[in-house]
XYZ file of C-alpha atoms in Angstrom:
676
model
C -8.589 4.019 10.019
C -5.166 4.590 11.448
C -4.404 4.712 15.163
C -3.207 8.290 14.735
C -6.695 9.329 13.741
C -8.315 7.457 16.592
C -6.219 9.122 19.287
C -6.184 12.631 17.805
C -8.679 14.834 19.664
C -8.222 18.597 19.471
C -8.027 20.751 22.585
C -11.422 22.267 21.764
C -13.030 18.848 21.418
C -11.371 17.630 24.616
C -13.003 20.566 26.404
C -16.375 19.610 24.899
C -16.008 16.043 26.160
C -14.885 17.146 29.613
C -17.909 19.467 29.839
C -20.063 16.386 29.197
C -18.460 14.331 32.007
C -16.570 12.161 29.494
C -12.982 11.214 30.284
C -10.388 11.316 27.524
C -9.293 7.692 27.993
C -12.856 6.372 27.596
C -13.397 8.565 24.522
C -10.176 7.375 22.865
C -10.871 3.731 23.689
C -14.278 4.177 22.077
C -12.814 5.442 18.794
C -13.624 9.140 19.255
C -11.393 11.536 17.285
C -11.370 14.939 15.583
C -11.830 15.298 11.808
C -10.375 18.575 10.570
C -10.488 17.960 6.809
C -12.335 15.539 4.539
C -9.234 13.322 4.436
C -9.771 12.599 8.152
C -13.286 11.233 7.632
C -13.942 7.484 7.937
C -15.149 5.645 4.852
C -18.821 5.676 5.777
C -18.811 9.475 6.313
C -16.578 10.386 3.376
C -19.516 12.071 1.620
C -19.528 14.965 4.113
C -18.442 18.327 2.725
C -15.613 20.552 3.961
C -18.261 23.018 5.215
C -19.206 20.567 7.983
C -15.674 20.386 9.401
C -14.143 20.391 11.941
C -16.272 17.700 13.519
C -16.016 15.237 16.377
C -16.302 11.655 15.093
C -17.936 8.984 17.244
C -17.710 5.229 16.687
C -20.800 3.118 17.375
C -20.236 -0.618 17.673
C -23.356 -2.770 17.659
C -23.786 -5.919 19.790
C -23.151 -7.845 16.560
C -19.824 -6.077 16.026
C -20.880 -3.819 13.133
C -19.281 -0.353 13.227
C -21.000 2.863 12.130
C -19.563 6.337 12.551
C -21.349 9.527 13.485
C -20.175 13.117 13.060
C -20.900 16.079 15.329
C -19.920 19.173 13.287
C -18.706 22.213 15.225
C -20.892 24.330 12.948
C -23.823 22.149 11.875
C -25.891 23.128 8.866
C -29.585 22.406 8.519
C -28.961 18.664 8.375
C -28.912 18.246 12.181
C -26.432 18.266 15.061
C -25.354 14.642 14.473
C -24.833 13.098 11.030
C -24.519 9.421 10.187
C -24.236 7.340 6.974
C -27.179 6.957 4.650
C -29.243 3.861 5.356
C -27.532 3.062 8.667
C -30.813 3.255 10.588
C -30.970 3.080 14.364
C -27.698 2.591 16.212
C -27.205 0.536 19.359
C -23.784 1.505 20.684
C -21.618 -0.749 22.859
C -18.347 0.725 24.114
C -15.438 -1.778 23.784
C -15.090 -1.840 27.595
C -18.670 -3.105 27.825
C -18.525 -5.862 25.215
C -17.718 -8.655 27.673
C -20.914 -7.880 29.620
C -23.335 -8.545 26.762
C -25.881 -11.123 27.939
C -24.144 -11.442 31.345
C -24.704 -8.226 33.306
C -27.215 -8.091 36.143
C -28.190 -4.543 35.134
C -28.706 -3.020 31.708
C -28.611 0.776 31.437
C -30.104 2.071 28.173
C -29.050 5.689 27.651
C -30.437 8.126 25.092
C -27.744 10.104 23.277
C -24.164 9.777 22.038
C -22.358 11.857 24.657
C -24.821 10.771 27.341
C -24.001 7.076 26.891
C -20.246 7.755 26.894
C -20.622 9.646 30.174
C -22.511 6.672 31.610
C -19.700 4.316 30.547
C -17.200 6.506 32.419
C -19.027 6.325 35.772
C -21.183 3.162 35.697
C -20.726 0.260 38.187
C -18.946 -2.882 37.004
C -22.145 -4.970 37.187
C -23.900 -2.709 34.662
C -23.907 -2.992 30.861
C -24.336 0.430 29.240
C -25.866 0.638 25.760
C -26.410 3.890 23.906
C -29.268 4.713 21.567
C -29.089 7.745 19.302
C -32.249 9.688 19.978
C -35.538 8.695 21.590
C -36.448 6.570 18.546
C -32.948 5.088 18.280
C -34.012 1.643 19.506
C -36.382 1.227 16.537
C -35.209 -0.066 13.144
C -37.504 -0.171 10.107
C -40.537 0.369 12.314
C -39.736 -2.505 14.693
C -37.516 -2.909 17.774
C -33.863 -3.436 16.924
C -33.318 -7.235 17.104
C -29.945 -6.682 18.823
C -31.790 -5.595 21.988
C -32.520 -9.246 22.742
C -28.789 -10.047 22.857
C -28.227 -7.656 25.750
C -30.285 -9.487 28.392
C -29.076 -12.294 30.619
C -31.204 -14.727 32.593
C -31.796 -12.210 35.407
C -31.322 -8.639 34.181
C -32.853 -5.446 35.537
C -33.318 -2.768 32.867
C -32.902 0.920 33.660
C -33.790 3.504 30.987
C -32.149 6.953 31.028
C -33.808 9.333 28.575
C -33.221 13.086 28.519
C -35.265 15.262 30.878
C -37.822 16.093 28.179
C -39.240 12.571 28.555
C -41.637 14.211 31.048
C -42.619 17.110 28.771
C -42.406 15.795 25.201
C -45.188 13.327 24.392
C -43.304 11.718 21.487
C -40.250 11.078 23.689
C -42.455 9.747 26.511
C -44.310 7.382 24.168
C -41.037 6.015 22.783
C -39.671 5.419 26.296
C -42.871 3.615 27.300
C -42.770 1.382 24.212
C -39.102 0.581 24.828
C -39.937 -0.519 28.374
C -42.828 -2.645 27.142
C -40.572 -4.366 24.613
C -37.869 -5.105 27.207
C -40.564 -6.527 29.472
C -41.674 -8.854 26.679
C -38.039 -9.964 26.366
C -38.280 -11.104 30.035
C -36.330 -8.337 31.721
C -36.546 -8.848 35.509
C -37.690 -5.253 36.029
C -38.090 -1.994 34.099
C -37.433 1.417 35.654
C -36.684 4.931 34.469
C -34.174 7.484 35.725
C -35.794 10.843 36.430
C -33.190 13.583 36.184
C -33.682 16.505 38.606
C -33.317 18.943 35.702
C -35.531 20.531 33.076
C -35.622 21.175 29.348
C -33.683 18.692 27.224
C -30.822 18.118 29.695
C -29.254 14.690 29.417
C -27.395 12.366 31.746
C -24.075 13.879 30.648
C -25.235 17.396 31.522
C -26.274 16.293 35.017
C -23.103 14.302 35.760
C -20.992 17.242 34.563
C -22.203 19.418 37.454
C -21.194 16.699 39.960
C -17.571 16.568 41.137
C -15.610 13.663 39.650
C -15.128 11.980 43.020
C -18.891 11.594 43.499
C -20.051 10.778 39.967
C -19.945 6.984 40.416
C -22.033 7.086 43.572
C -24.472 9.600 42.040
C -25.056 7.417 38.963
C -25.537 4.397 41.240
C -28.104 6.358 43.247
C -29.931 7.418 40.068
C -30.257 3.766 39.018
C -31.257 2.470 42.456
C -33.947 5.144 42.831
C -35.265 4.775 39.276
C -39.060 4.414 39.203
C -41.928 3.844 36.839
C -42.279 6.272 33.957
C -45.168 8.254 35.486
C -47.966 10.240 33.907
C -47.783 11.029 30.209
C -47.483 14.705 29.177
C -50.246 16.248 27.099
C -50.075 15.696 23.355
C -48.855 18.825 21.524
C -51.207 20.991 19.528
C -50.428 21.451 15.866
C -49.107 24.890 15.033
C -47.703 26.420 11.866
C -43.962 26.347 11.343
C -42.016 29.408 10.283
C -39.966 29.376 7.080
C -36.715 30.074 8.910
C -34.712 26.928 9.577
C -36.902 24.589 7.507
C -34.810 22.162 5.473
C -35.412 21.848 1.715
C -36.599 18.433 0.535
C -36.845 16.402 -2.658
C -40.502 15.945 -3.638
C -40.000 13.060 -6.036
C -43.646 12.283 -6.750
C -44.328 15.838 -7.905
C -40.936 16.294 -9.610
C -39.746 19.282 -7.616
C -37.399 20.389 -4.855
C -39.173 22.512 -2.273
C -39.050 24.153 1.119
C -42.255 23.068 2.919
C -43.822 25.899 4.918
C -46.754 24.596 6.922
C -49.876 22.514 6.509
C -52.336 24.327 4.266
C -49.685 26.672 2.888
C -47.989 26.240 -0.519
C -44.286 25.320 -0.370
C -41.487 27.471 -1.709
C -40.289 25.800 -4.908
C -36.522 25.774 -5.457
C -36.503 23.721 -8.667
C -39.009 22.412 -11.192
C -37.359 19.020 -11.153
C -36.550 16.301 -8.648
C -33.142 14.677 -8.331
C -31.963 11.812 -6.162
C -28.743 9.870 -5.694
C -29.172 6.233 -6.741
C -25.539 5.093 -6.554
C -22.394 6.424 -4.902
C -18.935 5.342 -6.035
C -16.198 6.097 -3.485
C -12.901 6.139 -5.375
C -9.575 5.621 -3.612
C -5.968 4.806 -4.495
C -4.859 2.108 -2.076
C -1.412 1.712 -3.673
C -0.168 5.301 -3.528
C -2.464 6.796 -0.895
C -2.623 4.235 1.900
C -4.401 6.668 4.253
C -7.011 7.521 1.600
C -6.410 11.266 1.804
C -7.707 11.923 -1.684
C -10.892 9.899 -1.863
C -13.637 11.111 -4.182
C -17.358 10.422 -3.962
C -18.990 10.179 -7.376
C -22.790 10.080 -7.563
C -25.154 8.723 -10.188
C -28.274 10.909 -10.223
C -31.790 10.132 -11.338
C -33.651 13.263 -12.463
C -37.365 13.695 -13.109
C -38.705 16.816 -14.844
C -42.444 16.150 -14.622
C -44.433 13.851 -12.382
C -45.818 11.900 -15.344
C -42.513 11.658 -17.239
C -39.849 8.990 -17.250
C -36.715 9.876 -15.358
C -33.269 10.578 -16.803
C -29.804 9.768 -15.498
C -26.459 11.507 -15.239
C -23.399 9.677 -14.000
C -20.227 10.219 -11.984
C -21.031 13.624 -10.474
C -18.391 14.551 -7.898
C -19.865 15.255 -4.476
C -18.374 18.764 -4.532
C -20.181 19.464 -7.818
C -23.698 18.845 -6.534
C -23.944 22.590 -5.865
C -23.122 23.233 -9.541
C -26.609 22.403 -10.769
C -26.036 23.807 -14.258
C -23.076 21.465 -14.709
C -24.923 18.195 -14.201
C -28.276 19.334 -15.580
C -26.442 20.134 -18.806
C -25.357 16.489 -19.059
C -28.915 15.311 -19.571
C -29.814 13.999 -23.068
C -30.308 16.854 -25.493
C -29.281 19.291 -22.739
C -32.930 19.445 -21.711
C -31.833 20.104 -18.155
C -30.549 23.541 -19.135
C -34.117 24.636 -19.847
C -35.784 23.708 -16.539
C -36.823 26.374 -14.038
C -34.961 26.788 -10.778
C -34.239 29.570 -8.357
C -31.065 31.450 -9.180
C -28.204 32.283 -6.880
C -25.560 30.393 -4.928
C -27.791 29.812 -1.909
C -30.489 28.197 -4.047
C -27.942 25.814 -5.595
C -26.599 24.926 -2.139
C -30.146 24.303 -0.896
C -30.848 22.024 -3.872
C -27.648 20.057 -3.186
C -28.533 19.909 0.529
C -31.949 18.452 -0.278
C -30.383 15.817 -2.556
C -27.823 14.795 0.090
C -30.499 14.666 2.792
C -32.716 12.509 0.588
C -29.772 10.107 0.160
C -29.166 9.996 3.923
C -32.789 9.060 4.537
C -33.045 6.432 1.802
C -31.070 3.376 0.802
C -28.400 4.233 -1.773
C -26.265 1.587 -3.469
C -22.620 1.991 -2.434
C -19.591 0.806 -4.409
C -15.883 1.166 -3.685
C -13.758 2.225 -6.631
C -10.001 1.719 -6.876
C -7.566 3.588 -9.133
C -6.096 0.302 -10.288
C -6.819 -3.157 -11.593
C -5.647 -6.506 -10.262
C -5.879 -8.640 -7.110
C -7.431 -7.026 -4.054
C -9.171 -7.925 -0.812
C -12.278 -5.769 -0.374
C -14.378 -6.011 2.783
C -12.700 -9.325 3.571
C -13.385 -10.844 0.121
C -10.536 -11.605 -2.295
C -10.923 -11.099 -6.018
C -9.625 -9.414 -9.169
C -10.552 -5.795 -9.912
C -11.659 -4.612 -13.329
C -14.116 -2.090 -14.718
C -16.877 -4.685 -14.441
C -16.376 -5.320 -10.725
C -14.541 -7.653 -8.345
C -14.237 -11.165 -9.789
C -14.282 -13.504 -6.780
C -14.336 -17.244 -6.337
C -18.134 -17.054 -6.282
C -18.504 -14.830 -9.342
C -18.597 -11.134 -10.192
C -19.410 -8.685 -7.374
C -20.312 -4.999 -7.852
C -19.103 -4.041 -4.369
C -15.856 -2.783 -5.926
C -14.672 -1.726 -9.388
C -11.488 -0.506 -11.041
C -11.589 3.142 -12.086
C -8.822 3.654 -14.669
C -8.258 5.762 -17.784
C -9.088 4.715 -21.360
C -8.488 2.377 -23.041
C -7.818 0.306 -19.915
C -11.299 1.068 -18.604
C -12.354 -1.556 -21.158
C -10.709 -4.281 -19.060
C -13.747 -6.177 -17.832
C -15.012 -9.705 -17.378
C -18.369 -11.468 -17.605
C -19.787 -13.150 -14.526
C -18.797 -16.841 -14.586
C -21.703 -17.603 -12.241
C -24.119 -16.568 -15.018
C -22.482 -18.534 -17.836
C -24.380 -21.455 -19.287
C -22.767 -24.870 -19.468
C -22.335 -24.477 -23.230
C -20.666 -21.078 -22.804
C -18.289 -22.434 -20.195
C -17.303 -25.395 -22.352
C -16.617 -23.107 -25.320
C -14.610 -20.716 -23.158
C -12.444 -23.465 -21.696
C -11.745 -24.911 -25.148
C -10.653 -21.570 -26.634
C -7.007 -21.718 -25.518
C -6.037 -25.114 -26.989
C -8.035 -24.178 -30.097
C -5.985 -21.002 -30.614
C -2.753 -22.934 -30.100
C -3.798 -25.543 -32.676
C -4.037 -22.850 -35.363
C -0.403 -21.762 -34.899
C 2.567 -23.670 -36.271
C 5.216 -22.414 -33.818
C 3.420 -22.075 -30.475
C 6.356 -20.580 -28.528
C 5.302 -16.914 -28.565
C 1.650 -17.656 -27.871
C 2.387 -19.999 -24.951
C 4.843 -17.497 -23.507
C 2.368 -14.615 -23.770
C -0.548 -16.584 -22.272
C 1.655 -17.831 -19.438
C 2.983 -14.321 -18.795
C -0.562 -12.948 -18.586
C -1.900 -15.722 -16.360
C 0.961 -15.779 -13.860
C 1.113 -11.989 -13.623
C -2.646 -11.584 -13.250
C -2.577 -14.235 -10.538
C -0.675 -11.815 -8.323
C 2.963 -12.687 -8.955
C 5.601 -10.070 -9.731
C 7.175 -11.633 -12.802
C 9.957 -9.011 -12.887
C 10.263 -8.735 -16.630
C 8.458 -8.274 -19.920
C 7.883 -10.486 -22.921
C 9.191 -9.167 -26.215
C 7.865 -10.651 -29.435
C 9.841 -9.762 -32.553
C 9.337 -10.565 -36.177
C 9.126 -9.203 -39.683
C 6.209 -7.036 -40.765
C 3.216 -9.160 -41.669
C 4.561 -12.153 -39.805
C 1.561 -12.458 -37.481
C 3.059 -11.281 -34.196
C 0.450 -8.529 -33.665
C -2.387 -10.922 -34.530
C -1.160 -13.419 -31.946
C -0.712 -10.820 -29.214
C -4.167 -9.345 -29.810
C -5.642 -12.771 -29.104
C -3.900 -12.655 -25.720
C -5.073 -9.088 -25.074
C -8.641 -10.053 -25.973
C -8.670 -12.090 -22.760
C -9.195 -8.735 -21.031
C -11.864 -7.506 -23.460
C -13.047 -8.485 -26.955
C -12.321 -4.860 -27.934
C -8.600 -5.511 -27.651
C -8.918 -8.322 -30.187
C -9.198 -5.754 -32.980
C -7.582 -2.647 -31.424
C -4.109 -1.812 -30.170
C -3.972 -0.901 -26.503
C -1.866 2.205 -27.124
C -2.569 2.751 -30.809
C -0.286 2.052 -33.726
C 3.338 3.196 -33.283
C 2.709 4.733 -29.819
C 4.429 7.976 -28.879
C 7.109 8.089 -26.159
C 4.648 9.793 -23.804
C 2.043 7.060 -24.275
C 4.637 4.366 -23.647
C 6.085 6.136 -20.603
C 2.718 6.218 -18.791
C 1.387 2.925 -20.148
C 1.724 0.948 -16.944
C 0.196 3.458 -14.559
C -2.715 2.044 -12.553
C -2.666 -1.233 -14.533
C -1.763 -3.407 -11.568
C -1.249 -7.098 -12.448
C -3.049 -6.664 -15.751
C -1.690 -6.728 -19.276
C -0.235 -3.748 -21.150
C 0.780 -4.313 -24.780
C 2.949 -1.791 -26.614
C 2.362 -2.731 -30.207
C 4.227 -1.865 -33.434
C 7.130 -0.181 -31.652
C 9.478 0.931 -34.392
C 13.260 0.850 -34.086
C 14.585 4.319 -33.251
C 18.026 5.767 -32.811
C 18.759 6.334 -29.133
C 19.546 9.950 -28.272
C 21.359 9.941 -24.917
C 20.770 13.695 -24.420
C 16.983 13.403 -24.488
C 14.440 11.591 -22.317
C 11.746 11.838 -24.986
C 12.941 9.139 -27.349
C 10.965 5.992 -27.883
C 13.916 3.950 -26.680
C 14.148 5.723 -23.328
C 10.380 5.578 -22.887
C 10.404 1.849 -23.542
C 13.204 1.421 -21.013
C 11.081 3.162 -18.363
C 8.120 0.960 -19.205
C 10.255 -2.179 -18.908
C 11.673 -1.005 -15.584
C 8.168 -0.507 -14.195
C 7.033 -3.935 -15.394
C 10.253 -5.448 -14.032
C 10.274 -4.006 -10.532
C 6.939 -2.262 -10.027
C 6.177 1.451 -10.058
C 9.198 2.376 -7.956
C 11.449 1.401 -10.865
C 9.897 3.932 -13.228
C 9.967 7.698 -13.561
C 9.207 9.940 -10.534
C 5.991 11.944 -10.854
C 5.283 15.654 -10.502
C 2.290 16.611 -8.390
C 0.901 20.044 -7.370
C 2.540 21.200 -4.132
C 0.349 21.227 -1.029
C 2.567 23.802 0.683
C 3.648 26.079 -2.196
C 0.734 26.848 -4.551
C 1.738 27.117 -8.183
C 4.725 24.775 -7.803
C 5.187 21.028 -8.118
C 6.706 18.421 -5.846
C 8.530 15.304 -7.025
C 6.905 12.192 -5.586
C 7.397 8.483 -6.030
C 6.249 6.869 -9.247
C 2.723 5.519 -9.285
C 3.040 2.067 -7.728
C 1.484 -0.251 -10.253
C 2.961 -3.548 -11.361
C 1.824 -4.129 -14.954
C 2.236 -7.252 -17.061
C 4.176 -6.055 -20.101
C 4.330 -7.413 -23.637
C 6.385 -5.524 -26.209
C 5.762 -6.124 -29.885
C 8.719 -4.793 -31.871
C 12.504 -4.534 -31.681
C 13.177 -1.353 -29.735
C 14.531 -2.899 -26.522
C 17.695 -4.151 -28.206
C 18.675 -0.520 -28.827
C 19.251 0.131 -25.132
C 20.975 -3.154 -24.378
C 24.409 -1.551 -24.299
C 23.752 1.498 -22.098
C 20.813 0.387 -19.970
C 19.672 -2.762 -18.279
C 16.584 -3.162 -20.426
C 17.731 -6.286 -22.205
C 18.248 -8.316 -19.037
C 14.672 -7.616 -17.999
C 13.228 -9.047 -21.206
C 12.299 -12.576 -22.272
C 12.429 -12.460 -26.053
C 11.163 -14.703 -28.815
C 10.461 -14.357 -32.526
C 7.519 -15.010 -34.787
C 8.384 -16.083 -38.340
C 5.954 -15.735 -41.205
C 6.708 -19.239 -42.420
C 5.784 -20.912 -39.115
C 3.184 -18.550 -37.720
C -0.183 -19.919 -38.870
C -0.826 -23.356 -40.330
C -2.873 -21.956 -43.240
C -4.754 -18.884 -44.455
C -7.948 -20.492 -43.183
C -6.332 -20.972 -39.786
C -5.373 -17.282 -39.714
C -8.972 -16.271 -40.481
C -10.326 -18.573 -37.750
C -7.727 -17.249 -35.311
C -8.770 -13.644 -36.010
C -12.472 -14.492 -35.649
C -11.872 -16.113 -32.269
C -9.808 -13.120 -31.112
C -12.642 -10.646 -31.638
C -15.247 -12.964 -30.124
C -16.141 -13.060 -26.440
C -14.644 -16.518 -25.909
C -11.097 -15.542 -24.789
C -12.599 -13.020 -22.374
C -14.994 -15.628 -21.008
C -12.199 -18.190 -20.731
C -9.931 -15.846 -18.816
C -12.819 -14.932 -16.486
C -13.015 -18.630 -15.606
C -9.231 -18.678 -15.021
C -9.468 -15.677 -12.667
C -12.395 -17.239 -10.820
C -10.379 -20.427 -10.314
C -7.392 -18.423 -9.037
C -9.648 -16.430 -6.727
C -10.921 -19.674 -5.238
C -7.381 -20.940 -4.746
C -6.316 -17.676 -3.109
C -9.364 -17.723 -0.858
C -8.737 -21.321 0.220
C -5.043 -20.934 1.049
C -4.822 -17.192 1.673
C -3.681 -14.671 -0.986
C -0.061 -14.471 0.192
C 0.354 -18.252 0.205
C -1.203 -18.446 -3.248
C 1.079 -15.716 -4.624
C 4.112 -17.480 -3.134
C 3.066 -20.683 -4.908
C 2.984 -18.861 -8.238
C 6.360 -17.224 -7.544
C 7.915 -20.618 -6.805
C 6.679 -21.973 -10.140
C 8.068 -18.934 -11.955
C 11.481 -19.468 -10.337
C 11.521 -23.007 -11.744
C 10.717 -21.697 -15.227
C 13.323 -18.934 -14.983
C 16.014 -21.475 -14.158
C 15.125 -23.449 -17.252
C 15.032 -20.342 -19.452
C 18.324 -18.942 -18.155
C 20.259 -21.547 -20.185
C 19.223 -19.917 -23.442
C 19.603 -16.397 -24.817
C 16.111 -16.678 -26.235
C 13.304 -19.206 -26.271
C 13.235 -22.055 -28.709
C 10.149 -23.965 -29.882
C-alpha cells in the first residue's frame, strides 16, 4: 500500500473520527485511510464490491506483527458494520505507538471496538499498553483465547478491561468479559478490573471521551482506569423470541443443498435457490509490471455447487467477483448446462441475495487464496523468490501454489513439475536430457546458443537481443528449436508457439506478458518490406525484436479505453514484459538497412548436412522433445537458480548473470555470426 493511501482521509471520515475522540495524527500513524473505489482497497479486502464504498479502512497489527485490514462502509449492507478478510478470525490490534510497550507496561488496557481502542491510544498514559479487540468475542480464536494475549503481560502488569456499556445489560457480552478476566488472571496478571462507563445502551469508550473536552480527556481516562472495579452482578439471560424476516441475512445451507433466508425457530425458511454454492478458491489477479498500484485487480472465484443433498458436487472456475450476482452465467457453465434447470427465485434482488450469501459463507470459512500475476518470470511473492508460470511459483524449495502466472494461450501452457516430488530416477533422467540432445546433433552451435539464451534470460537477465536461427527448409532448425521450447512444456515439443507462418498481428503481440520466458516465432517467411505500412511481417518482427532487446518500452505503444472520455482511447506505454526471443526464419535481414533490427540479433545457421548425426538420431531427438524430460530438466535448472537468488539476493544474482553475458558478448562481437 502506498503512503498516499495511508494518509488520505476524506473530510467526512475525519469528522467521523473526531466525533469518536480520535485525533487525525494517531489515525494516520495507525494506517487509517479512506477507500473511495475498489482500486483503493488493500489486498486482503480486494473482494469487496463497489456497493460497499466509500469506506474507512482500519489497519490491525497483531503483537506478532501480522497485519489485517478492516473496512467500515459508509453505507453497510446486511453483512455488518465492519468487514474483515475471510478466515482472519479474532483480531488483537496494537497501534504502532504502543509496540514498544508489549510485555513491559505496568498497565494493560484491553478495549472492545475498533474506534474505541484508537480513542484510548490517543488519551492513554505513557505507562499503559492499549490493545484493541474487535467485538466482545474478539479475544477468542477458534474457540480458545488468542495465544498473543500472553505476550502482552510483563512481570507485574495490572489489567483493565473496557467493554462497551452493554456489558451490564447483555448477558453474552458480560460472560465474554468475565471469561477474558479469568484467562488474564490465569496468565498471572497482577490484578483484573473493569471500567464501568457512566452511560447506557451500547455506548463505547470513544463515545464517552468524545463528550469530554480535549484538555481533560487524559485525566478522565486515567480516572476511569484508577476507579475500575470488579465486573459486578451478571444481567439476566435473554429469553428466546422469534426474529422478524426484515434484516435477516441469507445463508448457504450446504448440507441441504439450498440458499435460504432463515426466519425463526420452528418456522420454515424462505428458499432463494434449490442449490448450494460456496467459494473454495479465490485467485486475485494483478499486473505488477504495468499497474504498480494494483488499480485493476480482479478476484476470480472457483465455486463448488451442490444441487441435492445426496448428490456429488460440481465445480465452475474463474468466476469474476462482480459476476456472482449473475447466477445464470455461472450456473450455465456446469456440465451439461444442468445448472440452467435448477429452481431459484427470480429478480435482481434475489440474485444479489444469493451472491451475498455466497460471499458471507466465504468470509466465515477458510478459503484458499492465491495471487495471480499477468506475467511469467522471476518474482518475489510474500517475501519468497521464485519463477512464475501457470503451475505456480517455482522456488528453491519446490513448487508453491501461493502465486501463479495468468497469461493468454498458448503461453498459459508454460508450466513446470514440482522438483520436490521428483523421484531420484526422474531427476537423473531430467539432468541427463541436455547432453543427450546435444549428442544427437552434428553441429551443436544453434542448440547451445538457444539453450543458453533461454537459461540466462529465464534467470532474470535482460539479454538485450534475440537469437535468429536460419536454414533451408527441412534442415532441422524447427525441430531443434522445439526441443528448447519443450523445456517450458512438452506441448511445445510438437506445436509452434504462434502457429505456422504467424501473421503480423500475432508476431507484434507475441512478447506481451511473457516476462523472462521464451517466445519462438517459427517459420517466418521472407517478405518484401513495405515502408508505407505497419502491418507487414517485417515491421512486426522488428517490433518483436525491439521488445526482446530493450523490454516492453521498446515496442509499440498500446491503446486503452479512456477513463475520462468514454468511447475514446488513450495511448499508453507498451506492456512492460521482457521476453526471451528466438526467431526461426530469415525475415530480420530484410530490415537491416532501414531499421536497427539486425544489430539486436545473434544469428546462426542450421545446415541439413550437419544437423543430425543420423535418421535414427533425428527420431530419438523428436521423441525426447515431446517427452516430459526437457520440462523436468528445466524445472531443476529454475529451482537451482531460485536457490542461488535466495542465497545471494535476486539483484546480486541477476548482476552475476549479466556479468557473464557481457563476457560472452565480447567474445561474440569479433564475428558477424557464430561459428561451430
